[in-house]
Amino acid sequence: LSDAYNRLSERMLQFAHKVLGEYGLSAAMAEFLLWPEDDQYDAELDRRADSHSTIFFPWLLFNWVWDPDDFDERSAIPINMTIAEAFLKSPKARMDLLEKRIIEATIEKPFSFYEVIDCRPNRGFRLKDVFLGEEVDVSERSGSQHARAGDIFYARVIRVDAVAMLAGCGSILIPPDYKPHLIRFRPVLHENRK
């Protein structure tokens, strides 16, 4: 599943580069980095982007939408459509059933903060969504090597059939003592879900 997700992500990045060009990808990067000043571009921007690539690319593919009010150029991707949604609708994409299911599963799951409940290094961990309280067992080799019970990180967890995996994860482990700050947002999120 992880291999299929990685191959699919690479194909969608090629698609994004083709339909958006350098300008569109740079615009997405600027938005992701919260519109840094013009003098912060170039090497510093590239360094910051590289350090967050494990979350930037999933965000770019599955969350970012082209907003014509923010850019001078036009996009081949319709307004209010993610790259993944455009790829899914593209007749040239030629996806198998598993790839379509991966895209659909990823589109429907938002990023959230997850607490590590139990960690099995090189195999995976049990995570609990800090906002929703839902627990899930995630298969993850590399991410489970450094995490410890109590750590919190920002990620998207998707499920395809009975397998759950990370589909984008922040590079920063948040210490457990920050959990009360996150919990304060629960009532607001529950209210907005109604």
JSON list of C-alpha atoms in Angstrom, two decimals:
[
{"chain": "A", "resi": 1, "resn": "LEU", "atom": "CA", "xyz": [0.00, 0.00, 0.00]},
{"chain": "A", "resi": 2, "resn": "SER", "atom": "CA", "xyz": [2.81, 2.38, 0.90]},
{"chain": "A", "resi": 3, "resn": "ASP", "atom": "CA", "xyz": [4.63, 1.61, -2.36]},
{"chain": "A", "resi": 4, "resn": "ALA", "atom": "CA", "xyz": [1.43, 2.23, -4.34]},
{"chain": "A", "resi": 5, "resn": "TYR", "atom": "CA", "xyz": [0.88, 5.54, -2.51]},
{"chain": "A", "resi": 6, "resn": "ASN", "atom": "CA", "xyz": [4.47, 6.65, -3.22]},
{"chain": "A", "resi": 7, "resn": "ARG", "atom": "CA", "xyz": [4.28, 5.73, -6.93]},
{"chain": "A", "resi": 8, "resn": "LEU", "atom": "CA", "xyz": [0.93, 7.48, -7.23]},
{"chain": "A", "resi": 9, "resn": "SER", "atom": "CA", "xyz": [2.26, 10.61, -5.48]},
{"chain": "A", "resi": 10, "resn": "GLU", "atom": "CA", "xyz": [5.18, 10.75, -7.91]},
{"chain": "A", "resi": 11, "resn": "ARG", "atom": "CA", "xyz": [2.82, 10.53, -10.89]},
{"chain": "A", "resi": 12, "resn": "MET", "atom": "CA", "xyz": [0.59, 13.26, -9.42]},
{"chain": "A", "resi": 13, "resn": "LEU", "atom": "CA", "xyz": [3.63, 15.50, -8.85]},
{"chain": "A", "resi": 14, "resn": "GLN", "atom": "CA", "xyz": [4.57, 15.08, -12.52]},
{"chain": "A", "resi": 15, "resn": "PHE", "atom": "CA", "xyz": [0.97, 15.91, -13.44]},
{"chain": "A", "resi": 16, "resn": "ALA", "atom": "CA", "xyz": [1.07, 18.99, -11.16]},
{"chain": "A", "resi": 17, "resn": "HIS", "atom": "CA", "xyz": [4.31, 20.17, -12.73]},
{"chain": "A", "resi": 18, "resn": "LYS", "atom": "CA", "xyz": [2.83, 19.75, -16.20]},
{"chain": "A", "resi": 19, "resn": "VAL", "atom": "CA", "xyz": [-0.46, 21.57, -15.54]},
{"chain": "A", "resi": 20, "resn": "LEU", "atom": "CA", "xyz": [0.81, 24.22, -13.10]},
{"chain": "A", "resi": 21, "resn": "GLY", "atom": "CA", "xyz": [4.37, 24.82, -14.24]},
{"chain": "A", "resi": 22, "resn": "GLU", "atom": "CA", "xyz": [7.05, 26.36, -12.06]},
{"chain": "A", "resi": 23, "resn": "TYR", "atom": "CA", "xyz": [4.93, 29.43, -11.36]},
{"chain": "A", "resi": 24, "resn": "GLY", "atom": "CA", "xyz": [2.02, 27.43, -9.96]},
{"chain": "A", "resi": 25, "resn": "LEU", "atom": "CA", "xyz": [4.24, 25.20, -7.83]},
{"chain": "A", "resi": 26, "resn": "SER", "atom": "CA", "xyz": [6.11, 28.25, -6.50]},
{"chain": "A", "resi": 27, "resn": "ALA", "atom": "CA", "xyz": [2.77, 29.89, -5.68]},
{"chain": "A", "resi": 28, "resn": "ALA", "atom": "CA", "xyz": [1.68, 26.78, -3.76]},
{"chain": "A", "resi": 29, "resn": "MET", "atom": "CA", "xyz": [5.00, 26.74, -1.89]},
{"chain": "A", "resi": 30, "resn": "ALA", "atom": "CA", "xyz": [4.60, 30.40, -0.96]},
{"chain": "A", "resi": 31, "resn": "GLU", "atom": "CA", "xyz": [1.11, 29.76, 0.36]},
{"chain": "A", "resi": 32, "resn": "PHE", "atom": "CA", "xyz": [2.30, 26.73, 2.33]},
{"chain": "A", "resi": 33, "resn": "LEU", "atom": "CA", "xyz": [5.03, 28.85, 3.93]},
{"chain": "A", "resi": 34, "resn": "LEU", "atom": "CA", "xyz": [2.46, 31.59, 4.72]},
{"chain": "A", "resi": 35, "resn": "TRP", "atom": "CA", "xyz": [3.53, 34.04, 2.04]},
{"chain": "A", "resi": 36, "resn": "PRO", "atom": "CA", "xyz": [7.12, 34.90, 3.03]},
{"chain": "A", "resi": 37, "resn": "GLU", "atom": "CA", "xyz": [8.50, 38.30, 2.03]},
{"chain": "A", "resi": 38, "resn": "ASP", "atom": "CA", "xyz": [10.04, 38.48, -1.45]},
{"chain": "A", "resi": 39, "resn": "ASP", "atom": "CA", "xyz": [13.55, 38.80, -0.03]},
{"chain": "A", "resi": 40, "resn": "GLN", "atom": "CA", "xyz": [13.13, 35.45, 1.77]},
{"chain": "A", "resi": 41, "resn": "TYR", "atom": "CA", "xyz": [12.84, 33.47, -1.46]},
{"chain": "A", "resi": 42, "resn": "ASP", "atom": "CA", "xyz": [15.57, 31.48, -3.18]},
{"chain": "A", "resi": 43, "resn": "ALA", "atom": "CA", "xyz": [17.89, 29.45, -0.96]},
{"chain": "A", "resi": 44, "resn": "GLU", "atom": "CA", "xyz": [16.07, 30.12, 2.34]},
{"chain": "A", "resi": 45, "resn": "LEU", "atom": "CA", "xyz": [12.70, 29.22, 0.82]},
{"chain": "A", "resi": 46, "resn": "ASP", "atom": "CA", "xyz": [14.12, 26.02, -0.68]},
{"chain": "A", "resi": 47, "resn": "ARG", "atom": "CA", "xyz": [15.70, 25.08, 2.67]},
{"chain": "A", "resi": 48, "resn": "ARG", "atom": "CA", "xyz": [12.43, 25.61, 4.54]},
{"chain": "A", "resi": 49, "resn": "ALA", "atom": "CA", "xyz": [10.49, 23.68, 1.93]},
{"chain": "A", "resi": 50, "resn": "ASP", "atom": "CA", "xyz": [12.92, 20.75, 2.00]},
{"chain": "A", "resi": 51, "resn": "SER", "atom": "CA", "xyz": [12.68, 20.49, 5.77]},
{"chain": "A", "resi": 52, "resn": "HIS", "atom": "CA", "xyz": [8.89, 20.12, 5.51]},
{"chain": "A", "resi": 53, "resn": "SER", "atom": "CA", "xyz": [8.67, 18.01, 2.34]},
{"chain": "A", "resi": 54, "resn": "THR", "atom": "CA", "xyz": [6.95, 15.10, 4.15]},
{"chain": "A", "resi": 55, "resn": "ILE", "atom": "CA", "xyz": [3.94, 17.31, 4.72]},
{"chain": "A", "resi": 56, "resn": "PHE", "atom": "CA", "xyz": [4.24, 19.86, 1.90]},
{"chain": "A", "resi": 57, "resn": "PHE", "atom": "CA", "xyz": [3.82, 17.41, -0.99]},
{"chain": "A", "resi": 58, "resn": "PRO", "atom": "CA", "xyz": [0.77, 15.61, 0.46]},
{"chain": "A", "resi": 59, "resn": "TRP", "atom": "CA", "xyz": [-0.74, 19.03, 1.25]},
{"chain": "A", "resi": 60, "resn": "LEU", "atom": "CA", "xyz": [0.04, 20.24, -2.28]},
{"chain": "A", "resi": 61, "resn": "LEU", "atom": "CA", "xyz": [-1.55, 17.20, -3.91]},
{"chain": "A", "resi": 62, "resn": "PHE", "atom": "CA", "xyz": [-4.58, 16.66, -1.69]},
{"chain": "A", "resi": 63, "resn": "ASN", "atom": "CA", "xyz": [-5.37, 20.02, -0.06]},
{"chain": "A", "resi": 64, "resn": "TRP", "atom": "CA", "xyz": [-4.09, 22.98, -2.04]},
{"chain": "A", "resi": 65, "resn": "VAL", "atom": "CA", "xyz": [-6.52, 24.60, -4.47]},
{"chain": "A", "resi": 66, "resn": "TRP", "atom": "CA", "xyz": [-5.77, 27.16, -7.14]},
{"chain": "A", "resi": 67, "resn": "ASP", "atom": "CA", "xyz": [-7.19, 30.55, -6.18]},
{"chain": "A", "resi": 68, "resn": "PRO", "atom": "CA", "xyz": [-7.17, 32.99, -9.12]},
{"chain": "A", "resi": 69, "resn": "ASP", "atom": "CA", "xyz": [-7.34, 35.95, -6.71]},
{"chain": "A", "resi": 70, "resn": "ASP", "atom": "CA", "xyz": [-3.85, 35.10, -5.46]},
{"chain": "A", "resi": 71, "resn": "PHE", "atom": "CA", "xyz": [-2.08, 34.68, -8.82]},
{"chain": "A", "resi": 72, "resn": "ASP", "atom": "CA", "xyz": [-1.58, 36.49, -12.10]},
{"chain": "A", "resi": 73, "resn": "GLU", "atom": "CA", "xyz": [-1.51, 33.41, -14.31]},
{"chain": "A", "resi": 74, "resn": "ARG", "atom": "CA", "xyz": [-4.23, 30.92, -15.20]},
{"chain": "A", "resi": 75, "resn": "SER", "atom": "CA", "xyz": [-4.25, 27.27, -14.21]},
{"chain": "A", "resi": 76, "resn": "ALA", "atom": "CA", "xyz": [-5.22, 24.15, -16.10]},
{"chain": "A", "resi": 77, "resn": "ILE", "atom": "CA", "xyz": [-6.76, 22.92, -12.83]},
{"chain": "A", "resi": 78, "resn": "PRO", "atom": "CA", "xyz": [-10.27, 24.26, -12.19]},
{"chain": "A", "resi": 79, "resn": "ILE", "atom": "CA", "xyz": [-10.89, 26.61, -9.28]},
{"chain": "A", "resi": 80, "resn": "ASN", "atom": "CA", "xyz": [-11.68, 24.85, -5.98]},
{"chain": "A", "resi": 81, "resn": "MET", "atom": "CA", "xyz": [-10.27, 21.52, -7.17]},
{"chain": "A", "resi": 82, "resn": "THR", "atom": "CA", "xyz": [-7.19, 19.87, -5.72]},
{"chain": "A", "resi": 83, "resn": "ILE", "atom": "CA", "xyz": [-4.46, 18.35, -7.86]},
{"chain": "A", "resi": 84, "resn": "ALA", "atom": "CA", "xyz": [-5.55, 14.89, -6.72]},
{"chain": "A", "resi": 85, "resn": "GLU", "atom": "CA", "xyz": [-9.17, 15.56, -7.74]},
{"chain": "A", "resi": 86, "resn": "ALA", "atom": "CA", "xyz": [-8.04, 16.86, -11.15]},
{"chain": "A", "resi": 87, "resn": "PHE", "atom": "CA", "xyz": [-5.78, 13.82, -11.59]},
{"chain": "A", "resi": 88, "resn": "LEU", "atom": "CA", "xyz": [-8.65, 11.51, -10.66]},
{"chain": "A", "resi": 89, "resn": "LYS", "atom": "CA", "xyz": [-10.83, 13.10, -13.38]},
{"chain": "A", "resi": 90, "resn": "SER", "atom": "CA", "xyz": [-8.10, 13.17, -16.02]},
{"chain": "A", "resi": 91, "resn": "PRO", "atom": "CA", "xyz": [-8.69, 10.62, -18.80]},
{"chain": "A", "resi": 92, "resn": "LYS", "atom": "CA", "xyz": [-4.91, 10.41, -19.31]},
{"chain": "A", "resi": 93, "resn": "ALA", "atom": "CA", "xyz": [-4.20, 9.36, -15.70]},
{"chain": "A", "resi": 94, "resn": "ARG", "atom": "CA", "xyz": [-4.90, 5.62, -16.20]},
{"chain": "A", "resi": 95, "resn": "MET", "atom": "CA", "xyz": [-5.16, 4.42, -12.63]},
{"chain": "A", "resi": 96, "resn": "ASP", "atom": "CA", "xyz": [-5.90, 1.00, -11.28]},
{"chain": "A", "resi": 97, "resn": "LEU", "atom": "CA", "xyz": [-8.58, 0.40, -8.64]},
{"chain": "A", "resi": 98, "resn": "LEU", "atom": "CA", "xyz": [-6.10, 0.58, -5.73]},
{"chain": "A", "resi": 99, "resn": "GLU", "atom": "CA", "xyz": [-4.77, 3.96, -6.88]},
{"chain": "A", "resi": 100, "resn": "LYS", "atom": "CA", "xyz": [-8.29, 5.36, -7.18]},
{"chain": "A", "resi": 101, "resn": "ARG", "atom": "CA", "xyz": [-9.12, 4.09, -3.70]},
{"chain": "A", "resi": 102, "resn": "ILE", "atom": "CA", "xyz": [-5.97, 5.67, -2.28]},
{"chain": "A", "resi": 103, "resn": "ILE", "atom": "CA", "xyz": [-6.89, 9.06, -3.76]},
{"chain": "A", "resi": 104, "resn": "GLU", "atom": "CA", "xyz": [-10.48, 8.82, -2.53]},
{"chain": "A", "resi": 105, "resn": "ALA", "atom": "CA", "xyz": [-9.39, 7.77, 0.97]},
{"chain": "A", "resi": 106, "resn": "THR", "atom": "CA", "xyz": [-6.86, 10.59, 1.17]},
{"chain": "A", "resi": 107, "resn": "ILE", "atom": "CA", "xyz": [-9.24, 13.26, -0.11]},
{"chain": "A", "resi": 108, "resn": "GLU", "atom": "CA", "xyz": [-11.84, 12.45, 2.54]},
{"chain": "A", "resi": 109, "resn": "LYS", "atom": "CA", "xyz": [-9.44, 12.51, 5.55]},
{"chain": "A", "resi": 110, "resn": "PRO", "atom": "CA", "xyz": [-8.14, 15.83, 6.89]},
{"chain": "A", "resi": 111, "resn": "PHE", "atom": "CA", "xyz": [-4.84, 16.40, 8.63]},
{"chain": "A", "resi": 112, "resn": "SER", "atom": "CA", "xyz": [-5.03, 16.25, 12.43]},
{"chain": "A", "resi": 113, "resn": "PHE", "atom": "CA", "xyz": [-2.85, 15.95, 15.51]},
{"chain": "A", "resi": 114, "resn": "TYR", "atom": "CA", "xyz": [-2.16, 12.40, 16.64]},
{"chain": "A", "resi": 115, "resn": "GLU", "atom": "CA", "xyz": [-0.81, 11.16, 19.95]},
{"chain": "A", "resi": 116, "resn": "VAL", "atom": "CA", "xyz": [1.34, 8.03, 19.96]},
{"chain": "A", "resi": 117, "resn": "ILE", "atom": "CA", "xyz": [-0.34, 5.56, 22.34]},
{"chain": "A", "resi": 118, "resn": "ASP", "atom": "CA", "xyz": [1.95, 2.60, 21.64]},
{"chain": "A", "resi": 119, "resn": "CYS", "atom": "CA", "xyz": [4.95, 2.27, 19.35]},
{"chain": "A", "resi": 120, "resn": "ARG", "atom": "CA", "xyz": [6.33, -0.84, 17.67]},
{"chain": "A", "resi": 121, "resn": "PRO", "atom": "CA", "xyz": [9.59, 0.35, 16.05]},
{"chain": "A", "resi": 122, "resn": "ASN", "atom": "CA", "xyz": [9.96, -0.57, 12.37]},
{"chain": "A", "resi": 123, "resn": "ARG", "atom": "CA", "xyz": [6.37, -1.90, 12.27]},
{"chain": "A", "resi": 124, "resn": "GLY", "atom": "CA", "xyz": [3.96, 0.84, 13.28]},
{"chain": "A", "resi": 125, "resn": "PHE", "atom": "CA", "xyz": [2.11, 2.44, 16.14]},
{"chain": "A", "resi": 126, "resn": "ARG", "atom": "CA", "xyz": [-1.29, 2.97, 17.73]},
{"chain": "A", "resi": 127, "resn": "LEU", "atom": "CA", "xyz": [-2.37, 6.58, 17.37]},
{"chain": "A", "resi": 128, "resn": "LYS", "atom": "CA", "xyz": [-5.15, 8.62, 18.91]},
{"chain": "A", "resi": 129, "resn": "ASP", "atom": "CA", "xyz": [-6.60, 11.65, 17.16]},
{"chain": "A", "resi": 130, "resn": "VAL", "atom": "CA", "xyz": [-6.24, 14.43, 19.75]},
{"chain": "A", "resi": 131, "resn": "PHE", "atom": "CA", "xyz": [-9.38, 16.20, 18.50]},
{"chain": "A", "resi": 132, "resn": "LEU", "atom": "CA", "xyz": [-11.72, 13.29, 17.79]},
{"chain": "A", "resi": 133, "resn": "GLY", "atom": "CA", "xyz": [-10.48, 10.73, 20.31]},
{"chain": "A", "resi": 134, "resn": "GLU", "atom": "CA", "xyz": [-10.46, 7.96, 17.68]},
{"chain": "A", "resi": 135, "resn": "GLU", "atom": "CA", "xyz": [-7.68, 5.38, 17.89]},
{"chain": "A", "resi": 136, "resn": "VAL", "atom": "CA", "xyz": [-6.12, 3.59, 14.94]},
{"chain": "A", "resi": 137, "resn": "ASP", "atom": "CA", "xyz": [-3.29, 1.11, 14.37]},
{"chain": "A", "resi": 138, "resn": "VAL", "atom": "CA", "xyz": [-1.00, 2.41, 11.66]},
{"chain": "A", "resi": 139, "resn": "SER", "atom": "CA", "xyz": [1.51, 0.42, 9.64]},
{"chain": "A", "resi": 140, "resn": "GLU", "atom": "CA", "xyz": [4.62, 2.61, 9.35]},
{"chain": "A", "resi": 141, "resn": "ARG", "atom": "CA", "xyz": [8.25, 1.48, 9.31]},
{"chain": "A", "resi": 142, "resn": "SER", "atom": "CA", "xyz": [10.31, 4.68, 9.19]},
{"chain": "A", "resi": 143, "resn": "GLY", "atom": "CA", "xyz": [8.07, 6.95, 11.28]},
{"chain": "A", "resi": 144, "resn": "SER", "atom": "CA", "xyz": [7.82, 4.45, 14.10]},
{"chain": "A", "resi": 145, "resn": "GLN", "atom": "CA", "xyz": [11.60, 4.34, 14.59]},
{"chain": "A", "resi": 146, "resn": "HIS", "atom": "CA", "xyz": [11.82, 7.68, 16.40]},
{"chain": "A", "resi": 147, "resn": "ALA", "atom": "CA", "xyz": [8.41, 8.10, 18.03]},
{"chain": "A", "resi": 148, "resn": "ARG", "atom": "CA", "xyz": [7.68, 7.34, 21.67]},
{"chain": "A", "resi": 149, "resn": "ALA", "atom": "CA", "xyz": [4.42, 6.94, 23.55]},
{"chain": "A", "resi": 150, "resn": "GLY", "atom": "CA", "xyz": [3.08, 10.38, 24.36]},
{"chain": "A", "resi": 151, "resn": "ASP", "atom": "CA", "xyz": [4.62, 12.15, 21.37]},
{"chain": "A", "resi": 152, "resn": "ILE", "atom": "CA", "xyz": [2.23, 14.15, 19.20]},
{"chain": "A", "resi": 153, "resn": "PHE", "atom": "CA", "xyz": [2.58, 14.89, 15.51]},
{"chain": "A", "resi": 154, "resn": "TYR", "atom": "CA", "xyz": [0.58, 16.47, 12.71]},
{"chain": "A", "resi": 155, "resn": "ALA", "atom": "CA", "xyz": [-0.43, 13.97, 10.03]},
{"chain": "A", "resi": 156, "resn": "ARG", "atom": "CA", "xyz": [-3.12, 12.49, 7.87]},
{"chain": "A", "resi": 157, "resn": "VAL", "atom": "CA", "xyz": [-4.04, 8.86, 8.51]},
{"chain": "A", "resi": 158, "resn": "ILE", "atom": "CA", "xyz": [-5.91, 7.07, 5.76]},
{"chain": "A", "resi": 159, "resn": "ARG", "atom": "CA", "xyz": [-7.48, 3.65, 5.67]},
{"chain": "A", "resi": 160, "resn": "VAL", "atom": "CA", "xyz": [-7.71, 1.42, 2.61]},
{"chain": "A", "resi": 161, "resn": "ASP", "atom": "CA", "xyz": [-9.59, -1.74, 3.48]},
{"chain": "A", "resi": 162, "resn": "ALA", "atom": "CA", "xyz": [-8.22, -2.89, 6.85]},
{"chain": "A", "resi": 163, "resn": "VAL", "atom": "CA", "xyz": [-4.85, -1.15, 6.51]},
{"chain": "A", "resi": 164, "resn": "ALA", "atom": "CA", "xyz": [-4.19, 2.32, 7.95]},
{"chain": "A", "resi": 165, "resn": "MET", "atom": "CA", "xyz": [-1.15, 4.35, 6.94]},
{"chain": "A", "resi": 166, "resn": "LEU", "atom": "CA", "xyz": [0.24, 7.86, 7.13]},
{"chain": "A", "resi": 167, "resn": "ALA", "atom": "CA", "xyz": [-0.45, 9.95, 4.03]},
{"chain": "A", "resi": 168, "resn": "GLY", "atom": "CA", "xyz": [1.62, 12.97, 4.98]},
{"chain": "A", "resi": 169, "resn": "CYS", "atom": "CA", "xyz": [3.28, 13.73, 8.28]},
{"chain": "A", "resi": 170, "resn": "GLY", "atom": "CA", "xyz": [4.95, 16.75, 9.80]},
{"chain": "A", "resi": 171, "resn": "SER", "atom": "CA", "xyz": [8.64, 16.43, 10.56]},
{"chain": "A", "resi": 172, "resn": "ILE", "atom": "CA", "xyz": [8.34, 17.76, 14.12]},
{"chain": "A", "resi": 173, "resn": "LEU", "atom": "CA", "xyz": [7.46, 15.58, 17.11]},
{"chain": "A", "resi": 174, "resn": "ILE", "atom": "CA", "xyz": [5.49, 17.67, 19.58]},
{"chain": "A", "resi": 175, "resn": "PRO", "atom": "CA", "xyz": [6.23, 17.04, 23.27]},
{"chain": "A", "resi": 176, "resn": "PRO", "atom": "CA", "xyz": [3.32, 15.66, 25.35]},
{"chain": "A", "resi": 177, "resn": "ASP", "atom": "CA", "xyz": [3.09, 18.80, 27.49]},
{"chain": "A", "resi": 178, "resn": "TYR", "atom": "CA", "xyz": [1.61, 20.68, 24.49]},
{"chain": "A", "resi": 179, "resn": "LYS", "atom": "CA", "xyz": [-1.44, 18.40, 24.42]},
{"chain": "A", "resi": 180, "resn": "PRO", "atom": "CA", "xyz": [-3.58, 20.65, 26.71]},
{"chain": "A", "resi": 181, "resn": "HIS", "atom": "CA", "xyz": [-3.10, 23.52, 24.23]},
{"chain": "A", "resi": 182, "resn": "LEU", "atom": "CA", "xyz": [-4.48, 21.35, 21.43]},
{"chain": "A", "resi": 183, "resn": "ILE", "atom": "CA", "xyz": [-7.37, 20.01, 23.52]},
{"chain": "A", "resi": 184, "resn": "ARG", "atom": "CA", "xyz": [-8.63, 23.57, 24.01]},
{"chain": "A", "resi": 185, "resn": "PHE", "atom": "CA", "xyz": [-9.64, 23.56, 20.33]},
{"chain": "A", "resi": 186, "resn": "ARG", "atom": "CA", "xyz": [-11.86, 20.46, 20.61]},
{"chain": "A", "resi": 187, "resn": "PRO", "atom": "CA", "xyz": [-15.11, 22.33, 21.38]},
{"chain": "A", "resi": 188, "resn": "VAL", "atom": "CA", "xyz": [-14.58, 24.68, 18.43]},
{"chain": "A", "resi": 189, "resn": "LEU", "atom": "CA", "xyz": [-13.93, 21.78, 16.04]},
{"chain": "A", "resi": 190, "resn": "HIS", "atom": "CA", "xyz": [-16.93, 19.81, 17.29]},
{"chain": "A", "resi": 191, "resn": "GLU", "atom": "CA", "xyz": [-19.12, 22.89, 16.89]},
{"chain": "A", "resi": 192, "resn": "ASN", "atom": "CA", "xyz": [-17.89, 23.43, 13.31]},
{"chain": "A", "resi": 193, "resn": "ARG", "atom": "CA", "xyz": [-18.59, 19.78, 12.39]},
{"chain": "A", "resi": 194, "resn": "LYS", "atom": "CA", "xyz": [-22.31, 20.16, 13.19]}
]
